[in-house]
Coordinates of C-alpha atoms in Angstrom, one line a residue:
X110 CA -31.0 -17.1 7.2
X111 CA -27.8 -18.1 4.7
X112 CA -24.9 -20.8 5.0
X113 CA -21.2 -19.4 4.8
X114 CA -19.7 -21.6 2.1
X115 CA -16.3 -23.6 3.0
X116 CA -14.2 -20.2 1.7
X117 CA -15.8 -18.0 3.8
X118 CA -15.7 -19.1 6.8
X119 CA -11.5 -20.4 6.1
X120 CA -11.2 -16.3 6.7
X121 CA -13.3 -16.7 9.9
X122 CA -11.2 -19.8 10.7
X123 CA -7.8 -18.0 9.8
X124 CA -8.3 -15.2 12.5
X125 CA -6.5 -14.9 15.1
X126 CA -5.6 -12.2 18.5
X127 CA -2.3 -10.9 15.4
X128 CA -4.2 -10.9 12.6
X129 CA -7.7 -9.5 12.3
X130 CA -9.2 -11.3 9.0
X131 CA -11.4 -7.8 7.4
X132 CA -10.9 -5.1 4.5
X133 CA -12.0 -2.1 4.0
X134 CA -12.3 0.6 1.8
X135 CA -11.1 3.9 2.8
X136 CA -13.0 6.9 1.0
X137 CA -12.5 10.8 1.6
X138 CA -15.3 13.5 0.1
X139 CA -15.0 17.2 0.2
X140 CA -18.3 18.8 1.1
X141 CA -18.3 21.3 -1.0
X142 CA -21.0 20.0 -3.7
X143 CA -23.6 19.9 -1.3
X144 CA -23.2 23.6 -0.7
X145 CA -22.5 24.0 3.1
X146 CA -19.2 23.8 4.8
X147 CA -19.5 21.0 6.6
X148 CA -21.7 17.8 6.6
X149 CA -23.8 16.8 9.5
X150 CA -22.8 13.5 11.2
X151 CA -26.7 13.0 10.9
X152 CA -27.0 13.4 7.6
X153 CA -24.5 10.3 8.0
X154 CA -26.2 8.5 9.8
X155 CA -29.6 8.9 7.9
X156 CA -28.5 8.1 4.9
X157 CA -26.7 4.9 5.8
X158 CA -30.2 4.1 8.0
X159 CA -31.4 4.5 4.2
X160 CA -29.7 2.4 2.4
X161 CA -29.5 -0.5 5.2
X162 CA -32.1 -2.4 3.3
X163 CA -29.5 -2.8 -0.6
X164 CA -26.7 -5.0 0.9
X165 CA -27.3 -8.2 4.0
X166 CA -24.1 -7.8 4.9
X167 CA -25.4 -4.4 7.3
X168 CA -27.6 -6.2 9.8
X169 CA -26.6 -9.4 10.1
X170 CA -24.8 -11.6 11.8
X171 CA -23.1 -14.9 12.6
X172 CA -25.0 -18.0 14.3
X173 CA -21.6 -20.9 15.1
X174 CA -22.8 -24.4 14.9
X175 CA -21.8 -26.6 18.2
X176 CA -18.3 -28.4 18.4
X177 CA -18.0 -26.9 14.0
X178 CA -19.6 -29.4 12.8
X179 CA -20.5 -27.9 9.7
X180 CA -20.1 -24.2 8.3
X181 CA -21.6 -21.0 10.8
X182 CA -24.9 -19.1 9.3
X183 CA -25.5 -15.7 9.0
X184 CA -29.0 -15.1 11.0
X185 CA -31.0 -11.7 10.7
X186 CA -29.7 -9.2 14.3
X187 CA -32.9 -8.6 16.4
X188 CA -31.2 -5.7 17.9
X189 CA -29.4 -3.8 15.1
X190 CA -27.6 -0.4 16.6
X191 CA -26.8 1.6 13.8
X192 CA -24.9 4.2 16.1
X193 CA -23.1 1.6 17.1
X194 CA -21.5 0.8 13.9
X195 CA -21.1 4.0 12.7
X196 CA -18.9 6.1 15.0
X197 CA -17.7 9.7 14.3
X198 CA -13.6 10.5 15.6
X199 CA -11.3 13.5 14.2
X200 CA -7.8 13.9 13.6
X201 CA -5.7 16.2 15.8
X202 CA -4.3 19.1 14.4
X203 CA -2.3 19.5 12.0
X204 CA -4.8 17.2 10.4
X205 CA -2.0 15.6 7.9
X206 CA -1.9 12.5 5.2
X207 CA 0.7 10.6 8.0
X208 CA -1.3 10.9 11.2
X209 CA -4.3 9.7 9.2
X210 CA -2.8 6.4 8.1
X211 CA -1.9 6.5 11.9
X212 CA -5.1 6.6 12.8
X213 CA -6.2 3.9 10.1
X214 CA -3.6 1.5 10.7
X215 CA -5.0 1.2 14.4
X216 CA -8.0 0.7 13.7
X217 CA -7.6 -1.4 10.9
X218 CA -5.3 -3.6 13.6
X219 CA -8.4 -4.2 15.8
X220 CA -10.9 -7.2 15.4
X221 CA -14.6 -6.8 15.0
X222 CA -17.2 -7.7 17.4
X223 CA -18.1 -11.1 16.3
X224 CA -21.6 -11.0 19.0
X225 CA -22.3 -8.0 16.5
X226 CA -22.5 -7.7 12.4
X227 CA -19.7 -8.1 11.0
X228 CA -18.9 -4.3 9.6
X229 CA -17.9 -1.0 11.2
X230 CA -17.6 2.6 9.5
X231 CA -15.6 5.5 11.1
X232 CA -16.1 9.1 9.3
X233 CA -13.2 11.1 10.2
X234 CA -13.1 14.4 10.1
X235 CA -10.0 17.0 10.7
X236 CA -8.0 16.9 7.5
X237 CA -7.2 20.1 6.9
X238 CA -3.3 19.3 6.1
X239 CA -3.6 17.0 3.7
X240 CA -1.8 17.9 0.4
X241 CA -3.7 17.5 -2.7
X242 CA -7.0 17.9 -0.8
X243 CA -9.4 20.9 -0.5
X244 CA -9.6 22.4 2.7
X245 CA -12.9 20.4 5.0
X246 CA -12.3 17.5 3.6
X247 CA -13.9 14.3 5.8
X248 CA -12.7 10.4 5.2
X249 CA -14.9 6.8 5.6
X250 CA -12.9 4.4 6.4
X251 CA -15.5 0.9 6.3
X252 CA -14.1 -2.4 8.0
X253 CA -15.9 -5.2 6.9
X254 CA -15.0 -8.9 7.5
X255 CA -13.3 -10.7 4.6
X256 CA -16.0 -13.1 5.5
X257 CA -19.2 -11.9 4.7
X258 CA -18.2 -9.7 1.1
X259 CA -14.3 -10.5 -1.2
X260 CA -13.1 -7.3 -3.4
X261 CA -15.7 -7.6 -6.3
X262 CA -18.8 -7.7 -3.9
X263 CA -17.4 -4.8 -1.7
X264 CA -18.5 -2.9 -4.5
X265 CA -21.1 -3.6 -4.4
X266 CA -21.2 -2.1 -0.6
X267 CA -19.8 0.7 -1.3
X268 CA -22.2 1.1 -4.7
X269 CA -25.4 0.6 -2.4
X270 CA -23.9 4.0 -0.4
X271 CA -24.0 6.8 -2.4
X272 CA -25.1 8.2 -5.4
X273 CA -24.5 9.3 -8.7
X274 CA -25.1 13.3 -8.4
X275 CA -24.9 15.2 -5.3
X276 CA -29.0 15.3 -5.6
X277 CA -30.4 12.0 -5.4
X278 CA -34.3 11.7 -5.6
X279 CA -35.4 11.1 -2.4
X280 CA -35.7 7.5 -0.6
X281 CA -38.6 5.8 -1.5
X282 CA -41.4 4.7 1.6
X283 CA -40.2 0.4 1.6
X284 CA -41.7 -1.9 3.7
X285 CA -39.9 -3.2 6.8
X286 CA -38.2 -6.2 6.5
X287 CA -39.2 -9.2 8.6
X288 CA -36.7 -10.5 10.6
X289 CA -34.6 -14.3 9.5
X290 CA -35.0 -16.1 13.2
X291 CA -32.5 -18.4 12.0
X292 CA -31.9 -22.0 13.0
X293 CA -32.5 -23.4 16.1
X294 CA -29.5 -25.3 18.0
X295 CA -31.2 -28.9 16.9
X296 CA -32.1 -27.7 13.7
X297 CA -27.6 -27.1 12.5
X298 CA -27.2 -30.0 14.4
X299 CA -29.4 -32.3 11.9
X300 CA -28.1 -29.8 8.6
X301 CA -24.9 -30.9 10.2
X302 CA -25.4 -34.3 10.4
X303 CA -26.3 -34.5 6.9
X304 CA -23.4 -33.2 5.8
X305 CA -21.1 -34.9 7.2
X306 CA -23.0 -37.6 5.2
X307 CA -22.1 -37.0 2.6
X308 CA -18.7 -35.7 2.7
X309 CA -17.1 -38.2 1.3
X310 CA -19.1 -38.1 -1.7
X311 CA -17.9 -35.0 -2.0
X312 CA -14.0 -35.1 -1.0
X313 CA -14.0 -38.2 -3.5
X314 CA -15.5 -36.1 -6.5
X315 CA -12.7 -33.3 -5.4
X316 CA -10.4 -35.9 -6.2
X317 CA -11.3 -37.4 -9.7
X318 CA -11.7 -33.4 -11.2
X319 CA -7.7 -32.5 -9.5
X320 CA -6.3 -35.7 -11.2
X321 CA -7.7 -34.6 -14.6
X322 CA -6.5 -30.9 -13.6
X323 CA -3.3 -32.6 -12.9
X324 CA -2.4 -34.0 -16.1
X325 CA -3.5 -30.4 -17.3
X326 CA -0.4 -29.5 -15.4
X327 CA 2.0 -32.1 -16.0
X328 CA 1.2 -31.1 -20.0
X329 CA 1.5 -27.7 -19.8
X330 CA 5.1 -28.0 -18.3
X331 CA 6.3 -30.4 -20.5
X332 CA 4.8 -27.7 -23.6
X333 CA 6.3 -25.3 -22.2
X334 CA 3.4 -23.7 -21.8
X335 CA 3.8 -22.3 -18.4
X336 CA 6.5 -23.3 -16.0
X337 CA 5.4 -23.4 -12.7
X338 CA 7.6 -20.5 -10.0
X339 CA 9.6 -23.2 -8.2
X340 CA 10.7 -22.4 -4.6
X341 CA 10.1 -19.3 -3.0
X342 CA 12.1 -16.1 -1.6
X343 CA 11.8 -15.6 1.8
X344 CA 12.1 -11.8 3.6
X345 CA 11.9 -9.9 6.5
X346 CA 7.9 -9.9 5.2
X347 CA 7.0 -13.9 5.4
X348 CA 7.9 -14.4 9.3
X349 CA 5.4 -14.1 12.2
X350 CA 3.6 -10.6 12.1
X351 CA 3.0 -8.8 15.3
X352 CA -0.5 -7.0 16.2
X353 CA 0.3 -4.2 15.0
X354 CA -0.1 -2.3 12.1
X355 CA 0.8 0.6 9.8
X356 CA -0.3 1.7 7.1
X357 CA 0.7 4.3 3.8
X358 CA -1.0 4.5 0.0
X359 CA 0.5 6.2 -3.5
X360 CA -1.4 7.5 -5.5
X361 CA -1.0 7.5 -9.8
X362 CA -3.3 9.4 -13.0
X363 CA -4.5 6.7 -14.4
X364 CA -4.2 7.7 -18.1
X365 CA -0.4 7.2 -17.6
X366 CA -0.5 4.0 -16.3
X367 CA -2.9 3.7 -19.4
X368 CA 0.1 5.1 -22.0
X369 CA 2.8 2.8 -20.7
X370 CA 1.2 -0.7 -20.7
X371 CA 0.6 1.0 -23.9
X372 CA 4.0 1.0 -24.6
X373 CA 5.0 -3.3 -23.9
X374 CA 3.1 -5.2 -26.0
X375 CA 0.1 -7.0 -25.1
X376 CA 0.6 -5.6 -21.5
X377 CA -2.3 -4.5 -19.2
X378 CA -2.9 -2.1 -16.1
X379 CA -2.5 -4.5 -14.1
X380 CA 1.0 -5.8 -15.4
X381 CA 2.4 -1.6 -15.0
X382 CA 0.9 -1.9 -11.3
X383 CA 2.1 -5.1 -10.4
X384 CA 5.4 -4.4 -12.4
X385 CA 5.2 -1.5 -10.6
X386 CA 5.1 -2.7 -7.0
X387 CA 8.4 -5.0 -7.4
X388 CA 10.7 -1.8 -8.8
X389 CA 8.8 -0.5 -4.9
X390 CA 9.9 -3.6 -2.7
X391 CA 13.8 -4.2 -5.3
X392 CA 14.6 -0.3 -4.1
X393 CA 13.0 -1.2 -0.1
X394 CA 14.6 -4.3 0.5
X395 CA 18.3 -3.0 -1.3
X396 CA 17.9 0.1 1.5
X397 CA 17.7 -2.9 4.2
X398 CA 20.9 -5.2 2.3
X399 CA 18.4 -7.1 2.3
X400 CA 17.4 -8.4 -2.0
X401 CA 16.9 -11.7 -2.7
X402 CA 18.5 -12.8 -5.9
X403 CA 16.0 -14.3 -7.1
X404 CA 12.5 -12.9 -8.3
X405 CA 9.3 -12.1 -5.7
X406 CA 5.8 -13.3 -6.1
X407 CA 2.5 -12.0 -5.8
X408 CA -0.7 -13.1 -5.3
X409 CA -3.1 -12.0 -7.2
X410 CA -6.6 -12.7 -6.0
X411 CA -8.7 -13.5 -9.1
X412 CA -12.5 -13.7 -9.0
X413 CA -14.1 -16.3 -10.4
X414 CA -18.1 -15.3 -10.5
X415 CA -19.8 -16.8 -12.7
X416 CA -23.0 -14.5 -15.3
X417 CA -25.6 -16.6 -12.7
X418 CA -24.0 -15.0 -9.5
X419 CA -22.1 -11.9 -9.8
X420 CA -24.3 -10.4 -7.9
X421 CA -23.7 -12.6 -5.0
X422 CA -22.0 -11.5 -1.5
X423 CA -20.0 -14.1 0.3
X424 CA -15.9 -14.7 -1.9
X425 CA -15.6 -16.4 -4.5
X426 CA -12.0 -15.7 -5.1
X427 CA -9.5 -17.9 -6.7
X428 CA -5.2 -17.3 -6.5
X429 CA -2.7 -16.3 -9.0
X430 CA 1.1 -16.6 -8.6
X431 CA 3.4 -14.1 -10.0
X432 CA 6.9 -13.0 -10.1
X433 CA 6.8 -9.3 -9.9
X434 CA 10.5 -9.4 -11.0
X435 CA 12.7 -8.0 -8.1
X436 CA 15.7 -9.2 -9.8
X437 CA 15.9 -7.1 -12.8
X438 CA 17.0 -3.5 -12.3
X439 CA 15.1 -1.8 -16.1
X440 CA 11.5 -0.8 -15.1
X441 CA 10.8 -1.4 -18.4
X442 CA 12.3 -4.8 -19.0
X443 CA 10.9 -5.4 -15.5
X444 CA 7.5 -4.4 -17.3
X445 CA 8.0 -6.9 -20.0
X446 CA 9.3 -9.5 -17.3
X447 CA 6.1 -9.3 -15.4
X448 CA 3.3 -9.6 -18.3
X449 CA 5.0 -12.8 -19.8
X450 CA 5.2 -14.2 -15.9
X451 CA 1.6 -13.3 -15.7
X452 CA 0.8 -15.1 -19.6
X453 CA 2.6 -18.4 -17.6
X454 CA 0.3 -18.2 -14.8
X455 CA -3.5 -17.5 -16.4
X456 CA -2.0 -20.7 -18.3
X457 CA -1.2 -22.5 -15.4
X458 CA -4.2 -20.9 -13.6
X459 CA -6.8 -22.2 -16.2
X460 CA -5.1 -25.4 -16.8
X461 CA -6.0 -26.4 -12.7
X462 CA -9.5 -24.9 -13.1
X463 CA -10.4 -21.5 -11.7
X464 CA -12.7 -22.8 -9.2
X465 CA -10.8 -25.6 -7.9
X466 CA -10.4 -24.0 -4.6
X467 CA -13.6 -22.8 -3.9
X468 CA -14.4 -26.6 -4.3
X469 CA -11.9 -28.0 -2.1
X470 CA -12.1 -25.6 0.6
X471 CA -16.6 -26.1 0.3
X472 CA -15.6 -30.1 0.5
X473 CA -13.4 -30.1 3.3
X474 CA -15.2 -31.1 6.6
X475 CA -16.0 -27.5 8.5
X476 CA -14.3 -29.2 12.1
X477 CA -11.3 -30.3 10.2
X478 CA -11.0 -27.5 8.0
X479 CA -11.0 -25.0 10.6
X480 CA -8.8 -27.5 13.3
X481 CA -6.2 -27.7 10.7
X482 CA -6.0 -23.7 9.9
X483 CA -6.4 -23.0 13.6
X484 CA -3.8 -25.6 14.5
X485 CA -1.2 -24.1 12.3
X486 CA -1.6 -20.6 12.7
X487 CA -1.9 -21.1 16.5
X488 CA 1.2 -23.6 16.8
X489 CA 3.4 -21.0 14.2
X490 CA 3.7 -23.5 12.2
X491 CA 3.1 -21.0 8.9
X492 CA 5.0 -18.5 10.1
X493 CA 8.1 -21.2 9.3
X494 CA 6.7 -22.4 6.7
X495 CA 8.9 -22.4 3.2
X496 CA 6.6 -18.7 1.2
X497 CA 3.3 -19.9 -1.1
X498 CA 4.3 -15.8 -1.7
X499 CA 6.1 -12.6 -0.6
X500 CA 3.4 -10.3 -1.3
X501 CA -0.6 -9.8 -2.3
X502 CA -2.0 -7.8 -4.6
X503 CA -5.4 -7.0 -4.9
X504 CA -7.1 -4.8 -7.8
X505 CA -10.4 -4.3 -7.5
X506 CA -11.4 -1.8 -10.2
X507 CA -14.1 0.7 -9.3
X508 CA -16.1 3.5 -10.8
X509 CA -14.4 5.7 -13.2
X510 CA -17.4 8.1 -12.4
X511 CA -18.3 10.4 -9.5
X512 CA -19.9 9.6 -6.9
X513 CA -21.0 11.3 -4.0
X514 CA -22.7 10.3 -0.1
X515 CA -24.7 12.6 1.4
X516 CA -24.3 14.9 -1.4
X517 CA -20.0 15.6 -0.9
X518 CA -18.3 14.1 -3.4
X519 CA -15.4 10.7 -3.2
X520 CA -12.2 12.4 -3.9
X521 CA -9.8 9.7 -2.7
X522 CA -9.7 5.7 -3.1
X523 CA -8.0 3.5 -0.9
X524 CA -8.2 0.4 0.4
X525 CA -6.6 -1.8 2.8
X526 CA -6.5 -6.0 3.5
X527 CA -5.3 -8.6 6.1
X528 CA -2.0 -9.6 7.3
X529 CA -1.5 -13.3 8.0
X530 CA 2.0 -14.8 9.4
X531 CA 4.3 -15.6 6.6
X532 CA 1.7 -12.7 5.0
X533 CA 3.4 -9.3 6.9
X534 CA 2.4 -7.3 3.8
X535 CA -0.4 -6.5 1.3
X536 CA -2.0 -4.6 -0.7
X537 CA -5.0 -3.0 -2.4
X538 CA -5.2 -1.4 -5.4
X539 CA -8.0 0.5 -6.3
X540 CA -9.1 3.3 -9.3
X541 CA -11.8 5.9 -9.6
X542 CA -13.0 8.1 -12.2
X543 CA -9.3 8.5 -13.5
X544 CA -7.3 7.7 -11.4
X545 CA -5.7 4.6 -9.6
X546 CA -3.9 3.8 -5.8
X547 CA -1.7 1.3 -4.3
X548 CA -2.4 1.3 -1.3
X549 CA 0.0 -1.3 1.4
X550 CA -0.6 -2.2 5.1
X551 CA 1.8 -3.8 6.6
X552 CA 3.2 -5.2 9.9
X553 CA 5.6 -2.6 11.8
X554 CA 8.0 -4.6 13.4
X555 CA 8.4 -6.3 9.7
X556 CA 8.0 -2.0 8.0
X557 CA 8.9 0.6 10.5
X558 CA 9.1 2.7 7.3
X559 CA 6.4 3.1 6.4
X560 CA 6.2 7.0 5.0
X561 CA 9.1 5.4 3.0
X562 CA 7.8 2.8 1.2
X563 CA 5.5 5.4 0.1
X564 CA 8.5 7.1 -1.8
X565 CA 9.6 3.7 -3.3
X566 CA 6.5 3.3 -4.7
X567 CA 6.8 6.9 -6.1
X568 CA 10.2 6.5 -7.4
X569 CA 9.6 2.7 -8.7
X570 CA 6.6 4.9 -10.6
X571 CA 8.4 7.1 -12.3
X572 CA 11.2 5.7 -12.9
X573 CA 9.0 3.3 -15.9
X574 CA 7.4 6.9 -16.9
X575 CA 11.4 7.5 -17.6
X576 CA 11.5 4.5 -19.5
X577 CA 8.7 3.6 -22.0
X578 CA 7.3 6.9 -22.0
X579 CA 10.7 8.8 -22.9
X580 CA 9.0 11.6 -20.1
X581 CA 12.4 13.3 -17.3
X582 CA 11.6 11.9 -14.1
X583 CA 9.8 14.4 -12.3
X584 CA 10.4 13.8 -8.6
X585 CA 7.3 12.9 -6.8
X586 CA 3.9 12.2 -9.2
X587 CA 0.5 12.3 -6.9
X588 CA -0.5 15.3 -4.7
X589 CA 1.5 14.9 -1.5
X590 CA 5.5 16.1 -0.5
X591 CA 7.1 14.4 0.5
X592 CA 7.3 14.2 4.5
X593 CA 10.6 10.9 4.8
X594 CA 13.5 10.6 3.6
X595 CA 14.3 10.0 0.2
X596 CA 14.0 7.1 -2.0
X597 CA 16.2 8.6 -4.4
X598 CA 18.9 6.4 -2.7
X599 CA 17.0 3.2 -3.1
X600 CA 15.9 4.0 -6.7
X601 CA 19.9 4.7 -7.6
X602 CA 20.9 1.5 -6.1
X603 CA 18.0 -0.6 -8.4
X604 CA 19.7 0.6 -11.3
X605 CA 22.8 -0.1 -10.5
X606 CA 24.5 3.7 -9.6
X607 CA 24.7 3.6 -5.7
X608 CA 28.4 4.3 -6.2
X609 CA 27.7 6.7 -9.1
X610 CA 25.3 8.6 -6.7
X611 CA 27.5 8.2 -3.9
X612 CA 30.1 9.8 -4.6
X613 CA 30.6 14.4 -4.5
X614 CA 29.9 16.4 -7.0
X615 CA 32.3 16.8 -9.9
X616 CA 32.5 20.8 -9.3
X617 CA 35.0 22.2 -7.0
X618 CA 37.0 23.7 -9.2
X619 CA 34.2 26.9 -8.9
X620 CA 35.1 27.9 -5.3
X621 CA 39.1 28.1 -6.1
X622 CA 38.5 30.7 -7.9
X623 CA 36.9 32.8 -6.3
X624 CA 39.2 32.2 -3.3
X625 CA 41.8 33.4 -5.9
X626 CA 39.6 36.4 -6.6
X627 CA 39.0 37.1 -3.5
X628 CA 42.6 36.8 -2.4
X629 CA 43.9 39.7 -4.8
X630 CA 41.5 42.3 -2.7
X631 CA 42.5 41.3 0.6
X632 CA 46.4 41.8 -0.5
X633 CA 45.2 45.1 -2.3
X634 CA 44.4 45.8 1.3
X635 CA 47.0 45.3 2.5
X636 CA 49.9 47.0 0.3
X637 CA 47.1 50.2 1.3
X638 CA 47.4 49.6 4.5
X639 CA 51.1 48.9 4.4
X640 CA 51.5 52.2 2.4
X641 CA 49.1 54.1 4.9
X642 CA 50.9 52.3 7.2
X643 CA 54.6 53.2 5.6
X644 CA 54.4 56.8 5.2
X645 CA 53.9 59.0 8.3
X646 CA 57.0 56.2 9.9
X647 CA 59.9 57.6 7.6
X648 CA 62.6 55.9 9.6
X649 CA 63.7 54.0 6.7
X650 CA 64.4 56.5 4.1
X651 CA 68.0 57.8 5.5
X652 CA 69.6 55.0 5.1
X653 CA 71.3 56.2 1.2
X654 CA 71.9 53.0 -0.6
X655 CA 70.5 54.8 -3.9
X656 CA 72.5 53.2 -6.2
X657 CA 70.6 49.8 -7.4
X658 CA 66.7 50.3 -6.6
X659 CA 66.0 46.5 -5.6
X660 CA 69.0 47.0 -2.6
X661 CA 67.0 50.0 -0.9
X662 CA 63.9 47.5 -1.0
X663 CA 65.2 44.5 0.3
X664 CA 67.3 46.6 3.4
X665 CA 64.3 48.3 3.7
X666 CA 62.3 45.3 4.0
X667 CA 64.5 43.4 6.2
X668 CA 64.9 47.5 8.0
X669 CA 61.2 46.7 9.4
X670 CA 61.3 44.6 12.7
X671 CA 64.0 46.7 14.0
X672 CA 61.7 50.1 14.3
X673 CA 58.3 49.1 14.9
X674 CA 57.0 45.3 15.5
X675 CA 55.7 43.8 12.4
X676 CA 53.8 45.3 10.0
X677 CA 51.8 44.0 7.2
X678 CA 54.0 44.7 4.4
X679 CA 55.4 41.9 6.5
X680 CA 52.8 39.1 4.6
X681 CA 53.4 40.5 1.3
X682 CA 55.8 37.0 0.4
X683 CA 54.0 35.1 2.1
X684 CA 50.7 35.8 0.5
X685 CA 53.1 35.3 -2.8
X686 CA 54.0 32.1 -2.0
X687 CA 50.2 31.2 -0.9
X688 CA 49.5 31.4 -4.5

């Protein structure tokens, strides 16, 4: 029996019909490392069955306290059915990247069944036409509720399902776990009574801890150690979301990203990714004619686990707010500004206190927190508020060594997160084995063209690479080819060269030269045909005025219309006039 923390429960309370609150890694596997053509679904089920004991998330479900008087509990599911949670599907032909993205977005838009453990795994085959992947690859899309894990604890679950070798040792025989029946309703109510009795004291302690934090912030702003970002800009992504989703991703080389961060003193990999996201949003909104004058702002989750609870499940995160500097056209200049803003935001975050948000959610009474969150979301109040940030960009570092499941090697790693009212765009940054990917999830009404946004990400990456590393822009740096309209126009607008790009190409001169060469040929042909037709007709010769040579020529040409209609010789002066 384990009780949810206040922050864990907040993700439950925030879940509405139009905004499921789960996160989902998407992993793509190459079965050729197994020595067989395919990996059987039965083998994958056996892998799951042998690893369920490694994480408590797999076999525990929710037990709600009556009237929401206290936070819910995790209890063991005594009717656990593995085949309900692990499902087998396939892409329709041809099985390309866009089809996979559409399928994943549809699966992600469906809420999880709260009467069962809050996770589902979809084994997806038929990825034969995803560019950059070998034939026969399959994917695993693993949905887990945000109340159960955050990004850091999600990495632990991925590690529990995978091995470091395609030939792992045989699983050890372990005793069956003893099921915890969980608390009865009477016990939960008694616990809630004791917890709520101490709620005013916890709230008072939170206020006393908040006063020094407020003083530190005030002194930091006064000393110009950092600055607040003020009111945030409003975009198409800051409104009420629909129940429908789109998804996509862009793959980058982690080595190139590290070289780019070395190009700006003090910059980090996270700064480079934020700069690329900022450039992508700038390109996308420029194309829509909706780019605000001020900078857009991203919320960046930060892991606040202490060393003694590093392996604990659940959510232990805080949030930094960082300007994406979408108001800057130059890629290198934007990276420098993002880095400076990140340093300021980190100082602000430290002044407030890393665990203040988790302590705040833990101090509020459960029924009050549930009522407040649901009232704000259900009434549409959340959608009408000024945005706290325009998008989420969460960075989840993964292992830099190959992983295997059932002998099949992981070749790609992506991630998806939730979209809620007033925040309809979510970015997940995942790194794995020398690669890094920026995945995104968005409301379909807000982003009807996810393929174009992918190209905006690639264009921002190429522009930053060209400006920081001095290399020529190489179109698209990843394995997949462009599948939608190019982001070239957006990139041109972003650099202030939209009008130059729109002008016609200044090379029309070779065309008239070619035509001029072609005209003499036509003229020569006309001459040949004219002389050929003139020979059998000796009628113009009988007029004898031979003194000046030009005169008979003029008379001959004047006399020709009388003898036999129009000849091609008459066309000569017209051709000369054209020249």
